[in-house]
Short mmCIF file of N, CA and C in Angstrom, two decimals:
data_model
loop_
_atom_site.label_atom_id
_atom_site.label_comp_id
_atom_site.label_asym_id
_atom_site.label_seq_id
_atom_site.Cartn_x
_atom_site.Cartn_y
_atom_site.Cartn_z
N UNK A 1 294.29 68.67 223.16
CA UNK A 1 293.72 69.60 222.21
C UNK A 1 292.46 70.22 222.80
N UNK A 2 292.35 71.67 222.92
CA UNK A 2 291.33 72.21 223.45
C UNK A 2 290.55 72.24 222.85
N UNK A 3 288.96 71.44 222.95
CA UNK A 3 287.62 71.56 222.14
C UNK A 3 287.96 70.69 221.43
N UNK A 4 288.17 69.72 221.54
CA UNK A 4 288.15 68.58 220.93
C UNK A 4 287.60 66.49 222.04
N UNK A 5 286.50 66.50 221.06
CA UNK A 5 285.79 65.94 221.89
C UNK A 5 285.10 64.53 221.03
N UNK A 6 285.60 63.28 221.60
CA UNK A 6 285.49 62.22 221.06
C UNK A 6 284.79 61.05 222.25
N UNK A 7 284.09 60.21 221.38
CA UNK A 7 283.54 59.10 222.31
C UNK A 7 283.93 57.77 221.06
N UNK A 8 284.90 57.22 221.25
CA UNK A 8 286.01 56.01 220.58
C UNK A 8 285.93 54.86 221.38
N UNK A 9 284.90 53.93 220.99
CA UNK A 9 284.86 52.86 222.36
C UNK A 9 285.11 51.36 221.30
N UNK A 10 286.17 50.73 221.14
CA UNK A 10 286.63 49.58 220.25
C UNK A 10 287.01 48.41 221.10
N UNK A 11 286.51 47.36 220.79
CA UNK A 11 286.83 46.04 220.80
C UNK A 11 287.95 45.63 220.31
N UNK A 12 288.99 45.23 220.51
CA UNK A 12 290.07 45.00 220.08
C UNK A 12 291.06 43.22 220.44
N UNK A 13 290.97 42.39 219.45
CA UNK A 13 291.17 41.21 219.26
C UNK A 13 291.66 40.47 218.41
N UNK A 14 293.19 39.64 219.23
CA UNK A 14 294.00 38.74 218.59
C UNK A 14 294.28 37.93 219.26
N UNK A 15 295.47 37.33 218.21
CA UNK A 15 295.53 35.50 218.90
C UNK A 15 296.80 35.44 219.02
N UNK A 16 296.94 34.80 219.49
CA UNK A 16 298.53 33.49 219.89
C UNK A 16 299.07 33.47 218.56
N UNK A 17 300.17 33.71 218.44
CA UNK A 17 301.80 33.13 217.05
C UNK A 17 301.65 31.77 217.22
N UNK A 18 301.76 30.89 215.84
CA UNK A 18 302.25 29.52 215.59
C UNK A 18 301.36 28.25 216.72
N UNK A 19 299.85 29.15 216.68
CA UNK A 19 298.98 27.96 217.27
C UNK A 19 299.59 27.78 218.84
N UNK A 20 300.12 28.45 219.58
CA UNK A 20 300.68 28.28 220.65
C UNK A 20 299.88 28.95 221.96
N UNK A 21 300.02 28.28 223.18
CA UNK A 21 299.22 29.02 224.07
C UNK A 21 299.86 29.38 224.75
N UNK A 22 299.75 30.64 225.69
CA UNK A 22 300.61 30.77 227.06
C UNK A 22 299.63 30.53 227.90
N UNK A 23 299.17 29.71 227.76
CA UNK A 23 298.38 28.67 228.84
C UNK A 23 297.48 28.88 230.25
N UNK A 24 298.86 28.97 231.32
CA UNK A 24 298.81 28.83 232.79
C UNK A 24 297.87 30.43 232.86
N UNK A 25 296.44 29.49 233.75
CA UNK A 25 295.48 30.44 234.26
C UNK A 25 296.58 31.29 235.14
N UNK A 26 297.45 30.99 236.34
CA UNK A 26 298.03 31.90 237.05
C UNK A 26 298.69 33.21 236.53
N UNK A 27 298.94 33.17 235.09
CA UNK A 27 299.61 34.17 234.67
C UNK A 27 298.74 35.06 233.95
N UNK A 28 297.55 34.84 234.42
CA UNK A 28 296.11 35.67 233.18
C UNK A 28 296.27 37.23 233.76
N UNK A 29 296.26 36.78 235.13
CA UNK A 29 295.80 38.28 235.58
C UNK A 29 297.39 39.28 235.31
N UNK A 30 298.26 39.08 235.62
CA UNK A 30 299.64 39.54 235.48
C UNK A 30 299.74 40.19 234.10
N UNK A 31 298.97 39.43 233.28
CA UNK A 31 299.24 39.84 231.99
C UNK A 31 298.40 41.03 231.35
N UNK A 32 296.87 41.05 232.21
CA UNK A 32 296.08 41.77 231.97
C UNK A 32 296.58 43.06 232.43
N UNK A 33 296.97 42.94 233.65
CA UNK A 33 297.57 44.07 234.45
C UNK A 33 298.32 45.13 233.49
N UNK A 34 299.28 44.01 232.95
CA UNK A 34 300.40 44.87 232.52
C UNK A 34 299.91 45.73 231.33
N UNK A 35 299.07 44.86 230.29
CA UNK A 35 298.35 45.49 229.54
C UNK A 35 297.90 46.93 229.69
N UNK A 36 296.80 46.94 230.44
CA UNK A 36 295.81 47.89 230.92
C UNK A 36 296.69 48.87 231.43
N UNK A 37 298.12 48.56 231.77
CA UNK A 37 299.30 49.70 231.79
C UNK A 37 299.51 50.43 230.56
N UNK A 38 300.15 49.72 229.76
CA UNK A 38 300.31 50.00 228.36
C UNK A 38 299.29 50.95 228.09
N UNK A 39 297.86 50.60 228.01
CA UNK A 39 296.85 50.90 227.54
C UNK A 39 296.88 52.50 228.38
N UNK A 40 297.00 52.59 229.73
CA UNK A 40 296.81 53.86 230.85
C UNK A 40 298.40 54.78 230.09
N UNK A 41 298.99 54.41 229.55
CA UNK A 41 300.17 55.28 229.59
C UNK A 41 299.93 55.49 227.73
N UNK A 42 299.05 55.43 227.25
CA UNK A 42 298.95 56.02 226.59
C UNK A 42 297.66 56.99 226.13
N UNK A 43 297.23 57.31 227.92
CA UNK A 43 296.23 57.81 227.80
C UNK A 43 294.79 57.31 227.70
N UNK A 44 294.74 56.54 227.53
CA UNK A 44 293.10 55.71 226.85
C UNK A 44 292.67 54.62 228.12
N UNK A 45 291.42 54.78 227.89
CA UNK A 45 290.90 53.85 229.18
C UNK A 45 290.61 52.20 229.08
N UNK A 46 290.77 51.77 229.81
CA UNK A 46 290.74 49.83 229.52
C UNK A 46 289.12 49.86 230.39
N UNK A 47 288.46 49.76 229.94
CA UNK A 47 286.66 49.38 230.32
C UNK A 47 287.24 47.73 230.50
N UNK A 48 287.95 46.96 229.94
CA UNK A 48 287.56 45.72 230.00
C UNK A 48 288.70 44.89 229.27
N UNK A 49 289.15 43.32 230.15
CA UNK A 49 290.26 42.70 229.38
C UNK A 49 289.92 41.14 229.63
N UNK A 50 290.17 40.48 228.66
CA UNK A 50 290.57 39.20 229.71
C UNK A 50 291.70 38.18 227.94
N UNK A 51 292.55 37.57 228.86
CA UNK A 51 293.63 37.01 228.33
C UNK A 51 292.63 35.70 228.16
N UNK A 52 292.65 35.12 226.83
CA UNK A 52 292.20 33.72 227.22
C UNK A 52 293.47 32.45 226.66
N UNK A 53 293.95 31.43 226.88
CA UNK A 53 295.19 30.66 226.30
C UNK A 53 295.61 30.87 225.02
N UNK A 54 294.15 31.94 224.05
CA UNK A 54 295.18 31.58 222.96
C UNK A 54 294.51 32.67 222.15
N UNK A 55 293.99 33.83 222.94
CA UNK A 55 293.26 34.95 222.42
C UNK A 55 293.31 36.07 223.50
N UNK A 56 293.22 37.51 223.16
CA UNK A 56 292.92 38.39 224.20
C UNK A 56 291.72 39.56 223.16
N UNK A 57 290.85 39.51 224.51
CA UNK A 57 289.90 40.49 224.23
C UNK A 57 290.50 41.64 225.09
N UNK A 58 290.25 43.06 224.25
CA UNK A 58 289.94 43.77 225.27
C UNK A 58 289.26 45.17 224.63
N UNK A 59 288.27 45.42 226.13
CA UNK A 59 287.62 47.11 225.11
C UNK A 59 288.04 48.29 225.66
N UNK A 60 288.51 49.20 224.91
CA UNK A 60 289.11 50.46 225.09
C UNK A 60 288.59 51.49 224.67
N UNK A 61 288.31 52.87 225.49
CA UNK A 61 288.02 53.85 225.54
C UNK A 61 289.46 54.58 224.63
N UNK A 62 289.47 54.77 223.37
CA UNK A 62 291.02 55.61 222.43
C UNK A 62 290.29 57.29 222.47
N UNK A 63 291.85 57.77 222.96
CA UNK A 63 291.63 59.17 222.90
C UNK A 63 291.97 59.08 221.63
N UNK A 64 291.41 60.63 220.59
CA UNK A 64 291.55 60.79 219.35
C UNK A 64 292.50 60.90 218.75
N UNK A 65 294.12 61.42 219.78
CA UNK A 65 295.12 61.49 218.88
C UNK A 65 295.93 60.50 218.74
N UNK A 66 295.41 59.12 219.27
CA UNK A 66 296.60 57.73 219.48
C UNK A 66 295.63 57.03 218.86
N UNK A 67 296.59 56.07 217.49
CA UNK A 67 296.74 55.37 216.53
C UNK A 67 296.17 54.23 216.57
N UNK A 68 295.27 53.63 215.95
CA UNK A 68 294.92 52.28 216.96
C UNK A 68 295.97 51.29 216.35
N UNK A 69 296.32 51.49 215.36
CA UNK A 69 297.48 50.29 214.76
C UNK A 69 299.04 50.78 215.90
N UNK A 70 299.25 52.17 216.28
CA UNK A 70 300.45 52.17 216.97
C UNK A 70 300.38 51.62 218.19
N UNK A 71 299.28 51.77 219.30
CA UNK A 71 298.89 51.01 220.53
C UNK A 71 298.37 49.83 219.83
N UNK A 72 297.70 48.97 219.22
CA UNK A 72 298.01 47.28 219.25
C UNK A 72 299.65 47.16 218.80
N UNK A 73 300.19 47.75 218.40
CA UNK A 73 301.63 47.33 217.88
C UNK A 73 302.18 47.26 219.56
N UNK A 74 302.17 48.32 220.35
CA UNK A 74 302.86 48.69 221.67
C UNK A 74 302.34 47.45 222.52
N UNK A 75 301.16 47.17 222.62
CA UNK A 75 300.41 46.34 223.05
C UNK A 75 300.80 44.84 223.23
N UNK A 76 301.04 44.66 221.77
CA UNK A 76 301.84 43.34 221.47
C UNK A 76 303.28 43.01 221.70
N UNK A 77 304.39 44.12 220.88
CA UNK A 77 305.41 43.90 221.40
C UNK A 77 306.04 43.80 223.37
N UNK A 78 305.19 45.32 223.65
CA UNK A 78 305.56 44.81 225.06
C UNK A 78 305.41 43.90 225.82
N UNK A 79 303.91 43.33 225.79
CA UNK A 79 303.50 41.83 226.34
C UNK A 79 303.88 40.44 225.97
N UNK A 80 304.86 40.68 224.32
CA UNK A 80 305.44 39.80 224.15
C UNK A 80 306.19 39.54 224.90
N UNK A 81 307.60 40.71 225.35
CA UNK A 81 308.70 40.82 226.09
C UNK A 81 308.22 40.38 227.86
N UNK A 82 307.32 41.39 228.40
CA UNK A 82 306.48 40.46 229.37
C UNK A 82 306.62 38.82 230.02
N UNK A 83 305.55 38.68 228.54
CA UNK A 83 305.02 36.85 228.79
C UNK A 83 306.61 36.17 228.92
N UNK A 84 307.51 36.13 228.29
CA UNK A 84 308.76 35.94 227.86
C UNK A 84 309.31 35.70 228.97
N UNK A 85 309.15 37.38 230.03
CA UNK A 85 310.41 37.29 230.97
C UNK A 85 309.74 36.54 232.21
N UNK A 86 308.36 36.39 232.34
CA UNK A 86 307.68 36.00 233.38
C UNK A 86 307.21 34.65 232.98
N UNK A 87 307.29 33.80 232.01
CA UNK A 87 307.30 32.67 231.82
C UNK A 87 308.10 31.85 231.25
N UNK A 88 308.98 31.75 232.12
CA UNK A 88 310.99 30.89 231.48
C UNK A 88 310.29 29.77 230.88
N UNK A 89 309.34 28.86 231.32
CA UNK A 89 309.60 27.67 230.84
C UNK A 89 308.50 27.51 229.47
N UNK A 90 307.47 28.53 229.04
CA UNK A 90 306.73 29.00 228.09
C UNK A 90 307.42 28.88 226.99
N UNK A 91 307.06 28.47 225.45
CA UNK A 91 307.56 28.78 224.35
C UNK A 91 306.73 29.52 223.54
N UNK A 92 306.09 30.93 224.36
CA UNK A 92 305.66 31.59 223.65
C UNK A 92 306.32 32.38 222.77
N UNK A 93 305.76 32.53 221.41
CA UNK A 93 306.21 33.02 220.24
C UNK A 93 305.91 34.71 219.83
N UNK A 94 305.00 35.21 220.83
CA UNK A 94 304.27 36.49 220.35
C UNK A 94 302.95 36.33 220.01
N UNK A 95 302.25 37.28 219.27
CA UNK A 95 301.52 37.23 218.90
C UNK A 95 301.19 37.23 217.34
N UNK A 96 300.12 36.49 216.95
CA UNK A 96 299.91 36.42 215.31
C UNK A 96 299.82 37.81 214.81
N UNK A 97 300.15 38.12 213.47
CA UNK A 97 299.83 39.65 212.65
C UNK A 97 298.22 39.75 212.38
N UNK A 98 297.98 41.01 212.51
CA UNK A 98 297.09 41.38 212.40
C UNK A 98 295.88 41.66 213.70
N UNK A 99 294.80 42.18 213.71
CA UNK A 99 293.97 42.29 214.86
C UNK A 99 292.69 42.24 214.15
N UNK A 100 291.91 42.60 214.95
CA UNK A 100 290.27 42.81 214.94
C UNK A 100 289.85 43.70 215.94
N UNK A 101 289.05 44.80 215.12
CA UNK A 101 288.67 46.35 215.69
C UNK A 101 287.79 46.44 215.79
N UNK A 102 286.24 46.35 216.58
CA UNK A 102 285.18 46.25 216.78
C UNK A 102 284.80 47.50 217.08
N UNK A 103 283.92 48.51 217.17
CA UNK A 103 283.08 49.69 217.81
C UNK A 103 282.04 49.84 218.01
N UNK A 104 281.69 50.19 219.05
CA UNK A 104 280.82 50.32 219.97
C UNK A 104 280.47 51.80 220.66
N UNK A 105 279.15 52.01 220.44
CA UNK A 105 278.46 53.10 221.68
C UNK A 105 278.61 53.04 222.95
N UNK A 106 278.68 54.19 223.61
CA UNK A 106 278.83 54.11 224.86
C UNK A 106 277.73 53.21 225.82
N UNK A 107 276.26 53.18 225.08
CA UNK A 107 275.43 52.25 225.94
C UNK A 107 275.55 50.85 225.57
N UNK A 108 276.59 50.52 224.80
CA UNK A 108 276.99 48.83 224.55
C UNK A 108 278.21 48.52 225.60
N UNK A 109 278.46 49.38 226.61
CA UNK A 109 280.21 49.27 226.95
C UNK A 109 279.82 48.14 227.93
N UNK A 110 278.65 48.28 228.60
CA UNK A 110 278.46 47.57 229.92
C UNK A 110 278.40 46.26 229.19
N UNK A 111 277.32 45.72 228.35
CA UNK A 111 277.09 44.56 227.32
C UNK A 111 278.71 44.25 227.03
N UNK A 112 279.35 44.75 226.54
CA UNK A 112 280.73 44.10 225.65
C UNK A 112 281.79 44.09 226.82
N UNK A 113 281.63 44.44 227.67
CA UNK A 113 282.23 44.37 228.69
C UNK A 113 282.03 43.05 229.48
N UNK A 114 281.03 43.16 229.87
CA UNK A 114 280.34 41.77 230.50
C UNK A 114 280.63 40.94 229.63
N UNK A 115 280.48 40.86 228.36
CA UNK A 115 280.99 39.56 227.05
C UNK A 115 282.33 39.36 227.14
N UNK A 116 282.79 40.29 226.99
CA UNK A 116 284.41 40.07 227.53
C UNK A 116 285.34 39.49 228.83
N UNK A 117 284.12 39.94 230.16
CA UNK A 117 284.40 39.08 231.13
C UNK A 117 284.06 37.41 231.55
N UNK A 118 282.83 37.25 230.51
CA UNK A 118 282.48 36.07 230.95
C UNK A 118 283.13 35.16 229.47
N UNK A 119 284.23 34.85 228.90
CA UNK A 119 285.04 34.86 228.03
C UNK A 119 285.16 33.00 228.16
N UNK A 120 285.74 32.44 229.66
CA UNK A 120 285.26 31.15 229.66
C UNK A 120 284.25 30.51 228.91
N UNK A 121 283.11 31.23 229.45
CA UNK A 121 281.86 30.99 229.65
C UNK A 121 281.29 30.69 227.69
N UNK A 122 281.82 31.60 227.07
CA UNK A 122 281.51 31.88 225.88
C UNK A 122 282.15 30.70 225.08
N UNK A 123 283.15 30.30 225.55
CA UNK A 123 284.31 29.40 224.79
C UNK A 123 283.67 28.01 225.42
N UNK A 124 282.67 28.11 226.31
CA UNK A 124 282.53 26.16 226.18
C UNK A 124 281.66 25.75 225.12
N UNK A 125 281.26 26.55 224.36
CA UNK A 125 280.27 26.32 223.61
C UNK A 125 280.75 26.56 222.13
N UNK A 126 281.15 27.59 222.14
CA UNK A 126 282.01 28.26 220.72
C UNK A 126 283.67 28.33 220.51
N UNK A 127 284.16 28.15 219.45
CA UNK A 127 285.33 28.42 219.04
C UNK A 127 285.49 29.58 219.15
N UNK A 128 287.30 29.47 219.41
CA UNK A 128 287.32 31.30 219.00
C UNK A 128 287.54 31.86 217.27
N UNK A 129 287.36 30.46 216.73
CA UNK A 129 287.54 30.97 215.42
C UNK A 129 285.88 31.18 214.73
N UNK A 130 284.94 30.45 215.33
CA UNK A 130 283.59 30.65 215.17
C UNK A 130 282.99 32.01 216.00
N UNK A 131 283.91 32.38 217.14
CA UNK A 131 283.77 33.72 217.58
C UNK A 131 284.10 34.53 216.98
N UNK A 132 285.61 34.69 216.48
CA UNK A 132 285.70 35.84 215.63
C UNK A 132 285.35 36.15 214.51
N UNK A 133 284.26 34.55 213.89
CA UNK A 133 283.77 34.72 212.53
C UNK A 133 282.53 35.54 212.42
N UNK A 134 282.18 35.27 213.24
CA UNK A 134 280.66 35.73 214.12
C UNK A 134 280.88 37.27 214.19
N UNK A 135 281.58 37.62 215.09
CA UNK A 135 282.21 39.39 214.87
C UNK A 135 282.14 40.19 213.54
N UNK A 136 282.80 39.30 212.78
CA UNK A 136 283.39 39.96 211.48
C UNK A 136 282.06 40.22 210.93
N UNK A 137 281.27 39.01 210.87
CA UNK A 137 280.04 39.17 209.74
C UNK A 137 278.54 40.19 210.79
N UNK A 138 278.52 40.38 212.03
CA UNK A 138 277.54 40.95 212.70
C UNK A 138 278.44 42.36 212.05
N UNK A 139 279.42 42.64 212.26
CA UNK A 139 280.03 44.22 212.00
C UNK A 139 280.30 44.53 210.70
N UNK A 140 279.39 43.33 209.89
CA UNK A 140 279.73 43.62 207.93
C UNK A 140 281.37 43.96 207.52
N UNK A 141 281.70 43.46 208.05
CA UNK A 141 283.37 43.46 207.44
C UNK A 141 283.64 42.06 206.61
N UNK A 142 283.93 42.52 205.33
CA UNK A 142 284.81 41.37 204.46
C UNK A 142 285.55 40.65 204.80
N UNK A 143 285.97 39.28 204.43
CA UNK A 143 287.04 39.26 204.94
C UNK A 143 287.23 37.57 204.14
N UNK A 144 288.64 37.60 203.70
CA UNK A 144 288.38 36.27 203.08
C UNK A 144 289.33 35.09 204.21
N UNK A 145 288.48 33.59 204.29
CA UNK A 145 289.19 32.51 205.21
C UNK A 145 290.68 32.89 205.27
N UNK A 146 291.47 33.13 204.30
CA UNK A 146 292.97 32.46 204.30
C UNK A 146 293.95 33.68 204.46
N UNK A 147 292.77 35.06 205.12
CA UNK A 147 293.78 35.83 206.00
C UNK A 147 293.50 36.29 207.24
N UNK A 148 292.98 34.76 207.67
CA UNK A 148 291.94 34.63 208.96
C UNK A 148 293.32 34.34 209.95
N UNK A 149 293.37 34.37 210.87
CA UNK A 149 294.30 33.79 212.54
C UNK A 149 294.51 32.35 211.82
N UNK A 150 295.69 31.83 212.44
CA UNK A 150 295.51 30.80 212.33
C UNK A 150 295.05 30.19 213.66
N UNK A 151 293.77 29.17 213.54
CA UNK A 151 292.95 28.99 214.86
C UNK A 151 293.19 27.79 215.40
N UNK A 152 293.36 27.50 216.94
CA UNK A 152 293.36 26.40 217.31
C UNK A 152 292.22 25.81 217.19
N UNK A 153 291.88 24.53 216.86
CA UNK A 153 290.35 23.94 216.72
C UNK A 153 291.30 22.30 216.94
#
């Protein structure tokens, strides 16, 4: 669209189906990869990803005319099919319903980026269900426990 001009920079975060992990560090990066495909073929930029066993962060630059519910839908189903064909002996299930949409200025990308990479680092200390509780209430979003992820703890 000519003259049309957007700066869309979102945090975007879900979890593992049925409490399940796809685990194996070796398959983190493979998965990110493929992602950040997904993400490039529909135009929009991946600033930042990381798979963790039983969560994925990632922050994206969305051009204005793509959906953010139609790319996490694309997002999920394809990497379901993915994890699936590249991990025979995995009983991964997909991913849980629903996401978490965070936004951000362009001078937070480097900050949420870096938070997103050092993702280990964050998790020896915190849950990811005390992480994503933490999100919800810094970004004033409602939200009641019992249509929360279901969290590994």
């Amino acid at each position: 669209m000519a003259n049309t001009y957007a700066q869309i920079n979102l945090q975007i975060v879900f979890s593992v189906k049925n409490r399940q992990s796809f685990g194996k560090e070796e398959y983190r990066e493979d998965i990110e990869k493929y992602i950040s495909g997904i993400v490039r073929n529909h135009n929009c930029k991946l600033h930042a990803i990381y798979c963790n066993p039983d969560h994925i962060h990632m922050l994206i630059g969305l051009r204005p005319n793509v959906m953010i519910s139609e790319l996490v839908k694309k997002i999920k189903t394809s990497s379901t099919k993915f994890i699936k064909s590249k991990m025979k002996k995995c009983a991964f299930g997909g991913w849980q319903d629903g996401y978490g949409v965070f936004s951000y200025s362009n001078s937070q990308i480097s900050a949420v980026a870096n938070y997103i990479w050092n993702q280990p680092k964050h998790h020896q200390n915190k849950t990811f269900k005390n992480e994503y509780m933490h999100m919800l209430r810094r970004s004033n979003i409602d939200f009641e426990d019992i249509y929360l992820f279901d969290f590994f703890e």
